[in-house]
PDB file of C-alpha atoms in Angstrom:
ATOM      1  CA  MET O  22     -58.435   2.793  67.091  1.00  0.00           C
ATOM      2  CA  ARG O  23     -58.398   5.940  65.787  1.00  0.00           C
ATOM      3  CA  ARG O  24     -60.745   8.909  67.369  1.00  0.00           C
ATOM      4  CA  ALA O  25     -63.011  10.531  65.210  1.00  0.00           C
ATOM      5  CA  ARG O  26     -62.037  14.138  64.594  1.00  0.00           C
ATOM      6  CA  ALA O  27     -65.080  16.352  65.634  1.00  0.00           C
ATOM      7  CA  ARG O  28     -65.926  18.463  62.715  1.00  0.00           C
ATOM      8  CA  LYS O  29     -66.069  22.316  63.986  1.00  0.00           C
ATOM      9  CA  THR O  30     -69.231  24.163  63.319  1.00  0.00           C
ATOM     10  CA  LYS O  31     -69.213  28.043  63.193  1.00  0.00           C
ATOM     11  CA  HIS O  32     -71.625  29.304  65.670  1.00  0.00           C
ATOM     12  CA  VAL O  33     -73.448  32.326  64.124  1.00  0.00           C
ATOM     13  CA  LYS O  34     -74.580  35.241  66.826  1.00  0.00           C
ATOM     14  CA  VAL O  35     -78.165  35.621  66.675  1.00  0.00           C
ATOM     15  CA  VAL O  36     -80.273  38.372  68.268  1.00  0.00           C
ATOM     16  CA  ILE O  37     -83.839  38.334  68.102  1.00  0.00           C
ATOM     17  CA  VAL O  38     -85.979  41.345  68.707  1.00  0.00           C
ATOM     18  CA  THR O  39     -89.766  41.188  69.747  1.00  0.00           C
ATOM     19  CA  GLY O  40     -91.956  43.255  71.474  1.00  0.00           C
ATOM     20  CA  THR O  41     -95.509  44.474  70.653  1.00  0.00           C
ATOM     21  CA  PRO O  42     -96.316  46.084  67.231  1.00  0.00           C
ATOM     22  CA  GLY O  43     -95.550  49.803  67.044  1.00  0.00           C
ATOM     23  CA  THR O  44     -92.850  49.976  70.101  1.00  0.00           C
ATOM     24  CA  GLY O  45     -89.854  49.819  67.774  1.00  0.00           C
ATOM     25  CA  LYS O  46     -89.132  46.552  66.824  1.00  0.00           C
ATOM     26  CA  THR O  47     -87.586  47.448  63.292  1.00  0.00           C
ATOM     27  CA  THR O  48     -86.357  50.615  63.678  1.00  0.00           C
ATOM     28  CA  LEU O  49     -83.796  48.713  66.572  1.00  0.00           C
ATOM     29  CA  ALA O  50     -83.344  45.660  64.447  1.00  0.00           C
ATOM     30  CA  LYS O  51     -81.829  47.796  61.631  1.00  0.00           C
ATOM     31  CA  ARG O  52     -80.194  49.918  63.400  1.00  0.00           C
ATOM     32  CA  LEU O  53     -78.271  46.923  65.012  1.00  0.00           C
ATOM     33  CA  VAL O  54     -77.684  45.262  61.824  1.00  0.00           C
ATOM     34  CA  LYS O  55     -75.924  47.919  60.676  1.00  0.00           C
ATOM     35  CA  ALA O  56     -73.951  48.839  63.889  1.00  0.00           C
ATOM     36  CA  LEU O  57     -73.023  45.069  64.166  1.00  0.00           C
ATOM     37  CA  SER O  58     -72.873  44.159  60.248  1.00  0.00           C
ATOM     38  CA  PHE O  59     -75.106  41.696  60.809  1.00  0.00           C
ATOM     39  CA  GLU O  60     -78.009  40.126  58.444  1.00  0.00           C
ATOM     40  CA  TYR O  61     -81.257  41.622  58.783  1.00  0.00           C
ATOM     41  CA  VAL O  62     -84.244  38.657  58.932  1.00  0.00           C
ATOM     42  CA  ASP O  63     -87.806  40.233  58.125  1.00  0.00           C
ATOM     43  CA  VAL O  64     -89.840  37.566  59.572  1.00  0.00           C
ATOM     44  CA  ASN O  65     -92.977  38.871  57.550  1.00  0.00           C
ATOM     45  CA  GLN O  66     -90.706  38.013  54.454  1.00  0.00           C
ATOM     46  CA  VAL O  67     -89.698  34.409  55.683  1.00  0.00           C
ATOM     47  CA  ILE O  68     -93.442  33.982  56.357  1.00  0.00           C
ATOM     48  CA  LYS O  69     -94.185  35.117  52.499  1.00  0.00           C
ATOM     49  CA  GLU O  70     -91.140  33.376  50.877  1.00  0.00           C
ATOM     50  CA  ASP O  71     -91.728  29.941  52.829  1.00  0.00           C
ATOM     51  CA  ARG O  72     -95.241  30.137  52.503  1.00  0.00           C
ATOM     52  CA  LEU O  73     -96.282  29.733  56.059  1.00  0.00           C
ATOM     53  CA  ARG O  74     -99.640  31.539  55.889  1.00  0.00           C
ATOM     54  CA  SER O  75    -102.301  28.876  57.161  1.00  0.00           C
ATOM     55  CA  GLY O  76    -105.185  31.469  57.239  1.00  0.00           C
ATOM     56  CA  TYR O  77    -106.639  35.064  57.879  1.00  0.00           C
ATOM     57  CA  ASP O  78    -108.557  36.092  60.757  1.00  0.00           C
ATOM     58  CA  GLN O  79    -111.227  38.698  59.207  1.00  0.00           C
ATOM     59  CA  LYS O  80    -111.944  39.952  62.200  1.00  0.00           C
ATOM     60  CA  ARG O  81    -108.820  40.862  63.429  1.00  0.00           C
ATOM     61  CA  LYS O  82    -107.574  41.578  59.634  1.00  0.00           C
ATOM     62  CA  VAL O  83    -104.229  39.490  60.538  1.00  0.00           C
ATOM     63  CA  ILE O  84    -102.842  36.681  58.797  1.00  0.00           C
ATOM     64  CA  ILE O  85    -102.250  33.319  60.937  1.00  0.00           C
ATOM     65  CA  VAL O  86     -99.150  31.676  60.865  1.00  0.00           C
ATOM     66  CA  ASP O  87     -97.879  28.209  62.531  1.00  0.00           C
ATOM     67  CA  GLU O  88     -95.635  29.553  65.112  1.00  0.00           C
ATOM     68  CA  THR O  89     -94.075  25.763  64.937  1.00  0.00           C
ATOM     69  CA  ALA O  90     -93.466  26.017  61.100  1.00  0.00           C
ATOM     70  CA  LEU O  91     -92.149  29.386  61.309  1.00  0.00           C
ATOM     71  CA  ALA O  92     -89.537  28.313  64.427  1.00  0.00           C
ATOM     72  CA  ARG O  93     -88.560  25.439  61.912  1.00  0.00           C
ATOM     73  CA  SER O  94     -87.818  27.787  58.958  1.00  0.00           C
ATOM     74  CA  LEU O  95     -85.969  30.262  60.931  1.00  0.00           C
ATOM     75  CA  THR O  96     -84.170  27.266  62.703  1.00  0.00           C
ATOM     76  CA  LYS O  97     -83.097  26.438  59.101  1.00  0.00           C
ATOM     77  CA  ARG O  98     -82.143  29.579  58.067  1.00  0.00           C
ATOM     78  CA  ILE O  99     -79.686  30.418  61.451  1.00  0.00           C
ATOM     79  CA  ARG O 100     -77.885  26.686  60.922  1.00  0.00           C
ATOM     80  CA  THR O 101     -77.199  27.819  57.032  1.00  0.00           C
ATOM     81  CA  ALA O 102     -76.053  31.507  58.039  1.00  0.00           C
ATOM     82  CA  ALA O 103     -72.835  32.714  57.407  1.00  0.00           C
ATOM     83  CA  ARG O 104     -72.850  35.771  59.653  1.00  0.00           C
ATOM     84  CA  GLY O 105     -74.532  36.574  62.582  1.00  0.00           C
ATOM     85  CA  MET O 106     -78.352  37.886  62.276  1.00  0.00           C
ATOM     86  CA  VAL O 107     -80.681  40.160  63.977  1.00  0.00           C
ATOM     87  CA  ILE O 108     -84.700  38.566  63.808  1.00  0.00           C
ATOM     88  CA  ASP O 109     -87.184  41.368  63.783  1.00  0.00           C
ATOM     89  CA  SER O 110     -91.012  40.151  64.666  1.00  0.00           C
ATOM     90  CA  HIS O 111     -93.090  39.933  67.478  1.00  0.00           C
ATOM     91  CA  LEU O 112     -93.031  36.153  66.934  1.00  0.00           C
ATOM     92  CA  SER O 113     -89.598  35.706  67.096  1.00  0.00           C
ATOM     93  CA  HIS O 114     -89.012  34.693  70.906  1.00  0.00           C
ATOM     94  CA  TYR O 115     -90.874  31.535  69.889  1.00  0.00           C
ATOM     95  CA  LEU O 116     -87.484  30.459  68.433  1.00  0.00           C
ATOM     96  CA  SER O 117     -85.580  27.871  70.796  1.00  0.00           C
ATOM     97  CA  PRO O 118     -83.073  29.968  73.444  1.00  0.00           C
ATOM     98  CA  SER O 119     -80.586  27.481  72.308  1.00  0.00           C
ATOM     99  CA  LEU O 120     -80.253  29.401  68.838  1.00  0.00           C
ATOM    100  CA  VAL O 121     -80.699  32.718  70.244  1.00  0.00           C
ATOM    101  CA  ASP O 122     -77.682  34.685  71.851  1.00  0.00           C
ATOM    102  CA  ALA O 123     -79.860  37.627  72.910  1.00  0.00           C
ATOM    103  CA  CYS O 124     -83.414  38.260  73.181  1.00  0.00           C
ATOM    104  CA  LEU O 125     -84.470  41.978  73.111  1.00  0.00           C
ATOM    105  CA  VAL O 126     -88.102  42.913  73.900  1.00  0.00           C
ATOM    106  CA  THR O 127     -88.986  46.661  72.864  1.00  0.00           C
ATOM    107  CA  THR O 128     -91.591  48.345  74.502  1.00  0.00           C
ATOM    108  CA  CYS O 129     -92.932  52.052  75.098  1.00  0.00           C
ATOM    109  CA  ASP O 130     -95.437  53.890  77.178  1.00  0.00           C
ATOM    110  CA  LEU O 131     -99.312  53.357  76.433  1.00  0.00           C
ATOM    111  CA  ARG O 132     -99.255  56.900  75.051  1.00  0.00           C
ATOM    112  CA  THR O 133     -96.875  56.872  72.485  1.00  0.00           C
ATOM    113  CA  LEU O 134     -97.633  53.311  71.295  1.00  0.00           C
ATOM    114  CA  GLY O 135    -101.083  54.287  70.685  1.00  0.00           C
ATOM    115  CA  GLN O 136    -100.060  57.215  68.669  1.00  0.00           C
ATOM    116  CA  ARG O 137     -97.534  55.220  66.744  1.00  0.00           C
ATOM    117  CA  LEU O 138    -100.376  52.759  65.981  1.00  0.00           C
ATOM    118  CA  LYS O 139    -103.168  55.444  64.844  1.00  0.00           C
ATOM    119  CA  LYS O 140     -99.880  56.900  62.513  1.00  0.00           C
ATOM    120  CA  LYS O 141     -99.684  53.456  60.965  1.00  0.00           C
ATOM    121  CA  GLY O 142    -103.263  53.050  60.023  1.00  0.00           C
ATOM    122  CA  TYR O 143    -104.225  50.323  62.857  1.00  0.00           C
ATOM    123  CA  ALA O 144    -107.931  50.394  63.511  1.00  0.00           C
ATOM    124  CA  SER O 145    -109.140  51.372  66.622  1.00  0.00           C
ATOM    125  CA  ALA O 146    -109.953  47.650  67.904  1.00  0.00           C
ATOM    126  CA  LYS O 147    -106.603  46.826  66.908  1.00  0.00           C
ATOM    127  CA  ILE O 148    -104.721  49.564  68.743  1.00  0.00           C
ATOM    128  CA  GLU O 149    -106.666  48.273  71.945  1.00  0.00           C
ATOM    129  CA  GLU O 150    -105.877  45.102  71.651  1.00  0.00           C
ATOM    130  CA  ASN O 151    -102.333  45.932  71.106  1.00  0.00           C
ATOM    131  CA  LEU O 152    -102.276  48.106  74.052  1.00  0.00           C
ATOM    132  CA  GLN O 153    -103.551  45.313  76.047  1.00  0.00           C
ATOM    133  CA  VAL O 154    -100.681  43.207  74.703  1.00  0.00           C
ATOM    134  CA  GLU O 155     -98.386  46.022  76.087  1.00  0.00           C
ATOM    135  CA  ILE O 156     -99.910  46.452  79.514  1.00  0.00           C
ATOM    136  CA  PHE O 157     -99.565  42.707  80.085  1.00  0.00           C
ATOM    137  CA  ASP O 158     -96.171  42.679  79.098  1.00  0.00           C
ATOM    138  CA  THR O 159     -97.217  39.789  76.929  1.00  0.00           C
ATOM    139  CA  CYS O 160     -93.874  39.679  74.623  1.00  0.00           C
ATOM    140  CA  ALA O 161     -91.277  39.760  77.662  1.00  0.00           C
ATOM    141  CA  GLN O 162     -93.664  37.093  79.699  1.00  0.00           C
ATOM    142  CA  GLU O 163     -93.691  34.975  76.672  1.00  0.00           C
ATOM    143  CA  ALA O 164     -89.860  35.239  76.119  1.00  0.00           C
ATOM    144  CA  ARG O 165     -89.270  34.232  79.842  1.00  0.00           C
ATOM    145  CA  GLU O 166     -91.796  31.539  79.729  1.00  0.00           C
ATOM    146  CA  LEU O 167     -89.982  30.119  76.599  1.00  0.00           C
ATOM    147  CA  GLY O 168     -86.590  30.332  78.229  1.00  0.00           C
ATOM    148  CA  HIS O 169     -85.163  33.348  77.109  1.00  0.00           C
ATOM    149  CA  GLU O 170     -83.484  36.303  79.359  1.00  0.00           C
ATOM    150  CA  PRO O 171     -84.815  39.060  77.775  1.00  0.00           C
ATOM    151  CA  ILE O 172     -83.121  42.462  77.503  1.00  0.00           C
ATOM    152  CA  VAL O 173     -85.972  45.021  77.488  1.00  0.00           C
ATOM    153  CA  VAL O 174     -85.714  48.191  75.353  1.00  0.00           C
ATOM    154  CA  ASP O 175     -87.819  51.120  76.165  1.00  0.00           C
ATOM    155  CA  THR O 176     -88.139  52.946  72.907  1.00  0.00           C
ATOM    156  CA  THR O 177     -90.706  55.837  74.185  1.00  0.00           C
ATOM    157  CA  LYS O 178     -88.024  58.712  73.956  1.00  0.00           C
ATOM    158  CA  GLY O 179     -86.022  57.056  71.431  1.00  0.00           C
ATOM    159  CA  ILE O 180     -83.379  54.337  71.221  1.00  0.00           C
ATOM    160  CA  SER O 181     -79.931  54.417  72.997  1.00  0.00           C
ATOM    161  CA  LEU O 182     -78.204  52.447  70.638  1.00  0.00           C
ATOM    162  CA  ALA O 183     -74.993  52.661  72.747  1.00  0.00           C
ATOM    163  CA  VAL O 184     -76.848  51.030  75.638  1.00  0.00           C
ATOM    164  CA  VAL O 185     -78.125  48.027  73.686  1.00  0.00           C
ATOM    165  CA  ILE O 186     -74.923  47.527  72.281  1.00  0.00           C
ATOM    166  CA  ARG O 187     -73.036  47.236  75.639  1.00  0.00           C
ATOM    167  CA  SER O 188     -75.774  45.089  76.701  1.00  0.00           C
ATOM    168  CA  LEU O 189     -75.191  42.728  73.661  1.00  0.00           C
ATOM    169  CA  ASN O 190     -71.046  43.170  74.492  1.00  0.00           C
ATOM    170  CA  ARG O 191     -71.721  41.572  77.461  1.00  0.00           C
ATOM    171  CA  LYS O 192     -73.391  38.749  76.126  1.00  0.00           C
ATOM    172  CA  GLY O 193     -70.455  38.123  73.668  1.00  0.00           C
ATOM    173  CA  ILE O 194     -72.030  39.945  70.538  1.00  0.00           C
ATOM    174  CA  ASN O 195     -69.853  42.357  68.854  1.00  0.00           C
ATOM    175  CA  LYS O 196     -69.559  43.575  65.577  1.00  0.00           C
ATOM    176  CA  GLN O 197     -68.500  41.259  62.820  1.00  0.00           C
ATOM    177  CA  GLU O 198     -65.700  41.930  60.429  1.00  0.00           C
ATOM    178  CA  LYS O 199     -66.787  42.234  56.788  1.00  0.00           C
TER     179      LYS O 199
END
């Protein structure tokens, strides 16, 4: 009897960047994409492209997204990816840890966060809500509860990309050849 040959599947490296809005996720994600030669995945764009919006919360002025459908959509993108990816969203930690090589959680001090959100035009109630999320370390806690081992990146005084890259290197994530 001949043994069936196992098909080799290429595993692309996946880095998720999560954190409270205004803490520097997108800045960090885009810098990592450039440094690692990875693909950038903007979850807001995925939500639009895949029509994952299930409603709108008028009071909070935010779209409602089905996290399960989003996770399925991102999983499909990961499984068909040709190169490593950095996934940018405060929802990215809902992805299964089995698909993720590194989970980065951005954070910053409350004064800085408040200033950033005000500059972005957030309403007072939304700023207060996001400050509460940051006070309770919600994104990192949820990531841990979902099985991730988050690397916390404090962006209060900027981002030390070299420090973040060293942390990723320890997890086997290195720059890709083009």
